[in-house]
Short mmCIF file of C-alpha atoms in Angstrom, two decimals:
data_model
loop_
_atom_site.label_atom_id
_atom_site.label_comp_id
_atom_site.label_asym_id
_atom_site.label_seq_id
_atom_site.Cartn_x
_atom_site.Cartn_y
_atom_site.Cartn_z
CA MET E 24 -4.72 65.86 -49.85
CA SER E 25 -2.97 63.10 -48.00
CA GLU E 26 -4.59 60.84 -45.54
CA LEU E 27 -2.67 62.62 -42.83
CA GLU E 28 -4.14 65.87 -43.83
CA LYS E 29 -7.59 64.24 -42.66
CA LEU E 30 -6.31 64.25 -39.10
CA PRO E 31 -6.96 67.34 -36.93
CA ASN E 32 -3.86 69.75 -36.69
CA ILE E 33 -2.24 68.26 -39.80
CA GLY E 34 -1.92 70.58 -42.51
CA LYS E 35 0.14 70.41 -45.81
CA VAL E 36 3.40 71.29 -43.98
CA ALA E 37 3.12 68.78 -41.23
CA ALA E 38 1.93 66.18 -43.43
CA SER E 39 4.88 66.92 -45.68
CA LEU E 40 7.42 66.72 -42.81
CA LEU E 41 5.56 63.57 -41.23
CA GLU E 42 6.08 61.92 -44.76
CA GLU E 43 9.76 62.84 -45.08
CA ALA E 44 10.14 61.49 -41.66
CA GLY E 45 8.95 58.00 -42.87
CA ILE E 46 5.32 58.44 -41.36
CA ASP E 47 2.97 58.62 -44.38
CA THR E 48 -0.06 57.12 -42.87
CA PRO E 49 -2.37 57.80 -39.74
CA ASP E 50 -1.60 54.51 -38.64
CA LYS E 51 1.94 54.89 -38.66
CA LEU E 52 1.58 57.99 -36.65
CA LEU E 53 -0.49 56.48 -34.20
CA THR E 54 2.27 53.47 -33.84
CA ALA E 55 5.04 56.05 -33.49
CA GLY E 56 3.22 58.48 -31.08
CA SER E 57 3.77 61.92 -31.06
CA ARG E 58 6.85 62.36 -29.28
CA GLU E 59 8.76 60.07 -31.72
CA ALA E 60 7.06 61.74 -34.78
CA PHE E 61 8.42 64.90 -33.28
CA LEU E 62 11.94 63.46 -33.00
CA ARG E 63 11.91 62.49 -36.64
CA ILE E 64 10.59 65.65 -37.52
CA LYS E 65 13.07 67.73 -35.50
CA GLU E 66 15.94 65.93 -37.39
CA ILE E 67 14.76 67.15 -40.47
CA ASP E 68 13.47 70.74 -39.44
CA PRO E 69 15.30 71.69 -36.31
CA THR E 70 13.17 74.79 -36.14
CA ALA E 71 10.37 72.38 -35.17
CA CYS E 72 8.68 74.12 -31.92
CA ILE E 73 6.34 73.22 -29.09
CA ARG E 74 3.24 73.91 -31.35
CA MET E 75 4.19 71.19 -33.69
CA LEU E 76 4.52 68.86 -30.75
CA TYR E 77 1.02 69.71 -29.61
CA GLY E 78 -0.49 69.28 -32.85
CA LEU E 79 0.91 65.80 -33.28
CA GLU E 80 -0.48 64.90 -29.98
CA GLY E 81 -3.80 66.20 -30.79
CA ALA E 82 -3.62 64.21 -34.12
CA VAL E 83 -2.77 61.24 -32.33
CA ARG E 84 -5.77 61.68 -30.17
CA GLY E 85 -8.07 62.76 -32.59
CA LEU E 86 -8.78 66.34 -31.55
CA PRO E 87 -7.65 69.93 -31.74
CA ASP E 88 -4.48 70.86 -29.98
CA LYS E 89 -6.37 73.61 -28.08
CA LEU E 90 -8.54 70.80 -26.38
CA LEU E 91 -5.47 69.01 -25.09
CA PRO E 92 -5.64 68.81 -21.29
CA GLN E 93 -3.34 71.10 -19.39
CA GLU E 94 -1.50 68.24 -17.82
CA THR E 95 -0.79 66.64 -21.27
CA LYS E 96 0.46 70.19 -22.54
CA GLU E 97 2.72 70.34 -19.30
CA GLU E 98 4.29 66.87 -19.84
CA LEU E 99 5.01 67.66 -23.50
CA LEU E 100 6.72 70.78 -22.71
CA HIS E 101 9.00 69.10 -20.35
CA PHE E 102 9.84 66.41 -22.96
CA PHE E 103 10.36 69.44 -25.40
CA ARG E 104 12.71 71.58 -23.03
CA SER E 105 14.73 68.22 -22.25
CA LEU E 106 15.68 67.98 -26.06
#
């Protein structure tokens, strides 16, 4: 199990994509933030969806994505749709 997989919402697939995107530690994910991490993943996997973005934001905040505030989800959705 990688260090990334110890974060909420980060399983083997997400950890692998993050590592391929050059984000191989929790600290690097925190520094990059969810949006930058998502953009890097999107370059590798164009099918990355909004759920991935929510999961990354939850990982950055240290909580399950289902507990993200509605306002945060709306901001992330706006960002996702702008891509």
